[in-house]
Coordinates of C-alpha atoms in Angstrom, one line a residue:
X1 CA 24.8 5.8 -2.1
X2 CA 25.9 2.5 -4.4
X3 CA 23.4 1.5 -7.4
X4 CA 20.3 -0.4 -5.9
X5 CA 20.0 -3.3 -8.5
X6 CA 18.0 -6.1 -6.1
X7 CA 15.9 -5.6 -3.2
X8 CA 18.0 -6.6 -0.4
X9 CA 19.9 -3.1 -1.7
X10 CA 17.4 -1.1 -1.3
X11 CA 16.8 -2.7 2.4
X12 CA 20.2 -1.8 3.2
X13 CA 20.1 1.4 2.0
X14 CA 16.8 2.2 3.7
X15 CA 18.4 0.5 6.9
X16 CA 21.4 3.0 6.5
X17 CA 19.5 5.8 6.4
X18 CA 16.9 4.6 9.2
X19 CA 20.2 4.2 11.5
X20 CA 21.3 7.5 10.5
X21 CA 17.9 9.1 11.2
X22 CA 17.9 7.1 15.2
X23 CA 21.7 8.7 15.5
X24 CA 21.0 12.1 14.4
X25 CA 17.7 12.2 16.2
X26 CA 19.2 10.7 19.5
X27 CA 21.8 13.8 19.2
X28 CA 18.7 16.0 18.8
X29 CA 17.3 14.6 22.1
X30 CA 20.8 14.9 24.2
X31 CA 21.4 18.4 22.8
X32 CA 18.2 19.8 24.0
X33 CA 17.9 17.9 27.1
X34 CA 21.7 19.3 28.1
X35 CA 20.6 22.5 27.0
X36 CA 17.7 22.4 29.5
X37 CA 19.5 21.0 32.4
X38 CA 22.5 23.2 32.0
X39 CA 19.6 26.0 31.9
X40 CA 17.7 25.1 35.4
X41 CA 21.4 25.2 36.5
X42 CA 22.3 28.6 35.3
X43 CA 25.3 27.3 33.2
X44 CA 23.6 28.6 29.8
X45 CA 23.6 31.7 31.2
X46 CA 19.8 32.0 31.3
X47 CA 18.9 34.1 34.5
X48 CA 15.8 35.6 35.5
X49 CA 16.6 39.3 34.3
X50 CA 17.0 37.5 30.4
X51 CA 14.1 34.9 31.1
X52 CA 11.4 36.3 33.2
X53 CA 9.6 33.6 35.3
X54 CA 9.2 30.0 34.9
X55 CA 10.2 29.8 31.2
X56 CA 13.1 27.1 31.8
X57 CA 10.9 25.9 34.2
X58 CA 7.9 24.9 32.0
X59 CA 10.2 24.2 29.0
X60 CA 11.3 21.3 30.9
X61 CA 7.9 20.2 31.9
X62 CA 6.9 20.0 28.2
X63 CA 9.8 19.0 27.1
X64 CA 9.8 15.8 30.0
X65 CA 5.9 15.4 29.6
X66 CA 5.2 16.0 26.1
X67 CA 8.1 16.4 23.7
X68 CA 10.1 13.5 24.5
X69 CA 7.7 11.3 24.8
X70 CA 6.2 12.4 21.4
X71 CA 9.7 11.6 19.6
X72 CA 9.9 8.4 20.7
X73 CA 6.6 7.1 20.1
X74 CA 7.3 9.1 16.7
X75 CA 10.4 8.0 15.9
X76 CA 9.2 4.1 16.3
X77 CA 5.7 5.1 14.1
X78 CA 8.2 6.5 11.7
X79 CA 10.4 3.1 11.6
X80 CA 7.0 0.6 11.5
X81 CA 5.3 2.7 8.9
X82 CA 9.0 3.3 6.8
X83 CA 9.1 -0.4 6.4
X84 CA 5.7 -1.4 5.8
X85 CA 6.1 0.8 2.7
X86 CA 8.9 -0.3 1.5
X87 CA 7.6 -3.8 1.5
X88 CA 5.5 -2.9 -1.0
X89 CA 7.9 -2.2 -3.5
X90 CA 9.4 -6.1 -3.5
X91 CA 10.4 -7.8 -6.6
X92 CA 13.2 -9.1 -8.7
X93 CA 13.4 -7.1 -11.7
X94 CA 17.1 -8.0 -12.1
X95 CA 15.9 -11.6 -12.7
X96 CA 13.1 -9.8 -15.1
X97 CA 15.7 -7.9 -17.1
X98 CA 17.6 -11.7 -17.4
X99 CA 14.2 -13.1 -18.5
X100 CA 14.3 -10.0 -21.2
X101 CA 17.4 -11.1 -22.4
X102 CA 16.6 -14.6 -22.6
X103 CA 13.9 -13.6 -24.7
X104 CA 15.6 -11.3 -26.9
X105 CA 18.3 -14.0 -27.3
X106 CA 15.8 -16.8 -28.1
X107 CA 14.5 -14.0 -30.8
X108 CA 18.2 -13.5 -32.1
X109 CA 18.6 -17.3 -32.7
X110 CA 15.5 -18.5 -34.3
X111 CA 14.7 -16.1 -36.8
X112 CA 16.7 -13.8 -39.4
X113 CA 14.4 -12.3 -41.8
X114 CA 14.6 -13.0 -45.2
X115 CA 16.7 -15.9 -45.0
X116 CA 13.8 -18.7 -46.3
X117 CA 12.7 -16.5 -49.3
X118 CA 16.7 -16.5 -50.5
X119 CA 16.8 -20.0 -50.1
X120 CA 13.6 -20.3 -52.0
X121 CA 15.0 -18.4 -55.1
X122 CA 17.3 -21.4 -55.6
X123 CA 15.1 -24.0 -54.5
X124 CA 12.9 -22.9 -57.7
X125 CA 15.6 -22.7 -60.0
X126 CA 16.8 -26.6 -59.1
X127 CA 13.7 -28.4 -58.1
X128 CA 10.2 -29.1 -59.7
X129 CA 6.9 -30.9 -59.1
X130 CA 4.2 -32.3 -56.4
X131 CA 6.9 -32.9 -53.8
X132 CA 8.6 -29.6 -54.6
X133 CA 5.2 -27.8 -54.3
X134 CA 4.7 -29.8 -50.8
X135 CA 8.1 -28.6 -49.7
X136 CA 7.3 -24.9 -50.7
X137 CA 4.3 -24.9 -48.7
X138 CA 5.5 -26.6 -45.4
X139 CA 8.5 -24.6 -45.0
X140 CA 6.8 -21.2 -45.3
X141 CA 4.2 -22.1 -43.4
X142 CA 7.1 -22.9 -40.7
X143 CA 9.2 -20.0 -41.5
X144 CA 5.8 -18.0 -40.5
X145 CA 6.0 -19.5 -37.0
X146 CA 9.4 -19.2 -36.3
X147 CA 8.9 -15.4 -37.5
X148 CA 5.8 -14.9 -35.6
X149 CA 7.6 -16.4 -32.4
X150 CA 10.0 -14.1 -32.7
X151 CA 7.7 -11.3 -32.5
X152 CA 6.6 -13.0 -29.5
X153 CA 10.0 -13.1 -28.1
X154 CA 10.3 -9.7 -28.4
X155 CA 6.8 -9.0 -26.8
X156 CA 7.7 -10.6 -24.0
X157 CA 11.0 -8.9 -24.1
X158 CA 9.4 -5.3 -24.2
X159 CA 6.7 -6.4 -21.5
X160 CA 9.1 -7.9 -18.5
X161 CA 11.9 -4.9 -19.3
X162 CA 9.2 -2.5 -18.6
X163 CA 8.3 -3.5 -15.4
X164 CA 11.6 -4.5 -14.6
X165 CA 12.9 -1.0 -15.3
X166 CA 9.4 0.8 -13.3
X167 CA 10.6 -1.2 -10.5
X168 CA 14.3 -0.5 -10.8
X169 CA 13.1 3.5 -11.3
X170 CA 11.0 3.6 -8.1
X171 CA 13.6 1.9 -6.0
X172 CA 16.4 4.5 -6.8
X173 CA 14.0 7.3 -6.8
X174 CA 13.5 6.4 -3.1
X175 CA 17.0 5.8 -2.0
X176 CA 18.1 9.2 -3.3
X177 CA 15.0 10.8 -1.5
X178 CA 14.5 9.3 1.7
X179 CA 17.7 11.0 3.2
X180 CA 16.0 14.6 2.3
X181 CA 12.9 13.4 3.8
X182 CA 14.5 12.5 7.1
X183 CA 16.4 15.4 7.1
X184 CA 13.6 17.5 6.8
X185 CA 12.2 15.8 9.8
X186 CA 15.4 16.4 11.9
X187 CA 15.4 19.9 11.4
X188 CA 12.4 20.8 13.4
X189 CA 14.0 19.6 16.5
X190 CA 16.9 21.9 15.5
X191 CA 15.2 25.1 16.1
X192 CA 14.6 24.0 19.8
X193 CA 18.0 26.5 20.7
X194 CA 16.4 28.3 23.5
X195 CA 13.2 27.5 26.1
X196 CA 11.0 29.5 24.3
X197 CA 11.3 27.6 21.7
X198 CA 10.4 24.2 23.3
X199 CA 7.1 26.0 24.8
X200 CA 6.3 27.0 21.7
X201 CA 7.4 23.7 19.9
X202 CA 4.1 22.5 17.3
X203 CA 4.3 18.6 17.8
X204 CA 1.3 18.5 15.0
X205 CA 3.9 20.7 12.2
X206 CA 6.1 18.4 13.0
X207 CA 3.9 14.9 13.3
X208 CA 3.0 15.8 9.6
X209 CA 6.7 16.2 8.5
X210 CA 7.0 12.3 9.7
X211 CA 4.1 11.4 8.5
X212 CA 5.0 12.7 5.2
X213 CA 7.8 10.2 4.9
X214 CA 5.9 7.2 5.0
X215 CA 3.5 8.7 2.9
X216 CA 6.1 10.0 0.4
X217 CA 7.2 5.7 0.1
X218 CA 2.9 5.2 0.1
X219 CA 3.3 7.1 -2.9
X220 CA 6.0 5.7 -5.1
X221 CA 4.7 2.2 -4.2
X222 CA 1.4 3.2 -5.5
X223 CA 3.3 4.4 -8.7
X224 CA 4.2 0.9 -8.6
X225 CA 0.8 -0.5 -7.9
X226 CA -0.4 1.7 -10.9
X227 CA 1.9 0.5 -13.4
X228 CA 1.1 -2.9 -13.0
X229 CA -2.5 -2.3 -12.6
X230 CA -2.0 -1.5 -16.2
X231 CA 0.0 -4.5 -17.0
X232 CA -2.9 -6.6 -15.5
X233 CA -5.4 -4.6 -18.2
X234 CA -4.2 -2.6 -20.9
X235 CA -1.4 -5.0 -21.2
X236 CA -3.1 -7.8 -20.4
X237 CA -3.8 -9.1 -23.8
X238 CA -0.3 -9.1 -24.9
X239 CA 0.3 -11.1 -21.7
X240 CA -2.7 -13.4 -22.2
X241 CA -1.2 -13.9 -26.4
X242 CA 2.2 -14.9 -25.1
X243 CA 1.0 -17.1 -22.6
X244 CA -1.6 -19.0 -25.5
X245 CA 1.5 -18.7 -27.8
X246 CA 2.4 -16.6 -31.1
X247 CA 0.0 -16.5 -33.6
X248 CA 1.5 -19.0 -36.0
X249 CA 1.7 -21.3 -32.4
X250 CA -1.8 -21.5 -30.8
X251 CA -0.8 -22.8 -27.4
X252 CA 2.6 -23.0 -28.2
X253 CA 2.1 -25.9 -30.5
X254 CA 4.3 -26.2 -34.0
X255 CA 2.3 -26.3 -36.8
X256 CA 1.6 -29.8 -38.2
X257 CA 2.8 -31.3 -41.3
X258 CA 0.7 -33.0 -43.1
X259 CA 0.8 -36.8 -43.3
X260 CA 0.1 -37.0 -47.2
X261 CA 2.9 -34.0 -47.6
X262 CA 5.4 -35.4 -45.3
X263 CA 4.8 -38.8 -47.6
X264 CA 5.2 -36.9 -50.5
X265 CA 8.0 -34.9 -49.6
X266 CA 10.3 -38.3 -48.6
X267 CA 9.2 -40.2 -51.4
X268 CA 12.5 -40.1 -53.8
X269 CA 9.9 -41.1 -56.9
X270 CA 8.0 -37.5 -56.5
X271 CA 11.8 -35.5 -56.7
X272 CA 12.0 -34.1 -60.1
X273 CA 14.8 -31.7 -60.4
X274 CA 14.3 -28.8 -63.3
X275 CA 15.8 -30.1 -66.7
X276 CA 19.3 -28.4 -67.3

């Protein structure tokens, strides 16, 4: 089984195995329907002294009026309800773990820590006065916003990864499962080795057993449904403070510089470097 990365893999793979369970059961069908026949015939050596009565007889008679009809409409329930599931579990989460990225990287680029207070150490040492002050106050004020944006970026990060990698976890966790499941399914047929066994064949045993596969998908969609259930309320706020912007950016708008400190600040006359 490759890696199942996008969504069309895991449709693949769930094809795959849905053509592997129509093979394996059409060989189920063939085997005990030659089984039967070469029965009625006396070729499997089943004779009247070794089965008393009509046992081939009415083996066939479920088999033709019950069994194989069950399988089929079965089989195609099995199909319909396999893919309904698995429709649930759509989405992109590669494209959320390159959103992640893009976050982190935004994060990366716009913010080091540290690196304005540094800068102010020498900007005290060489520079004095009102326009000095006015600098001093705008750029912390903006180094705040680039630093809370960055925590922001890295929200965001943390909150697309997550579902990225629930989604990513649930898909992988049903490729590598829904083989077993099948299987299981396909090995009810296989104790039909002799007409006793087909009288005796429980359609509702093994009804559940296909049932159970859908269900099993049901299940790890709903896993999924859970998660982002959570997102849409626990999580929800750091969603909601994203979207309105960081906390130095309300709505995502860049603080303002004042008119009278921007006039200050490129007014030569207010620059009055510290005396050597």
């Amino acid at each position: 089984m490759s890696t199942i990365d996008t969504f069309e893999q895991l449709q693949a793979q769930v094809e795959e195995d849905m053509g592997d369970f129509v093979d394996q059961l059409n060989e189920e069908i063939r085997r005990i329907a030659g089984f039967l026949s070469d029965a009625a015939s006396g070729l499997s050596g089943f004779f009247d002294a070794i089965l008393p009565g009509d046992t081939v007889e009415r083996a066939i008679e479920r088999w033709n009026n019950e069994i194989h009809p069950w399988i089929l409409e079965t089989a195609a329930e099995v199909q319909e309800n396999v893919w309904d599931a698995v429709g649930d579990l759509a989405g992109r989460p590669m494209s959320l773990i390159d959103y992640a990225a893009d976050f982190s990287s935004v994060k990366a680029t716009i913010y080091r820590e540290g690196d304005l207070a540094q800068k102010l150490v020498i900007f005290n040492h060489d520079w004095q006065g009102y326009a000095a002050e006015n600098y001093k106050a705008v750029a912390t004020t903006e180094d705040a916003a680039l630093r809370d944006l960055s925590l922001a970026m890295d929200a965001g990060a943390t909150l697309t990864s997550n579902v990225a990698n629930q989604i990513l976890t649930l898909w992988r966790k049903l490729a590598r499962e829904l083989a077993s499941w099948i299987g299981d399914l396909i090995g009810c047929f296989k104790v039909a080795t002799e007409a006793d066994a087909i009288i005796s064949f429980e359609i509702p045993a093994a009804f559940e057993l296909a049932k159970a596969i859908w269900n099993n998908i049901v299940d790890i969609a709903d896993l999924l449904v859970e998660f982002l259930v959570e997102q849409a309320t626990t999580a929800a706020t750091s969603w909601q403070q994203l979207a309105s912007g960081a906390r130095g950016l309300p709505q995502n708008k860049w603080p303002m510089v004042e008119e009278a400190n921007s006039d200050v600040m490129n007014d030569p006359g207010n620059w009055e470097p510290k005396p050597a």
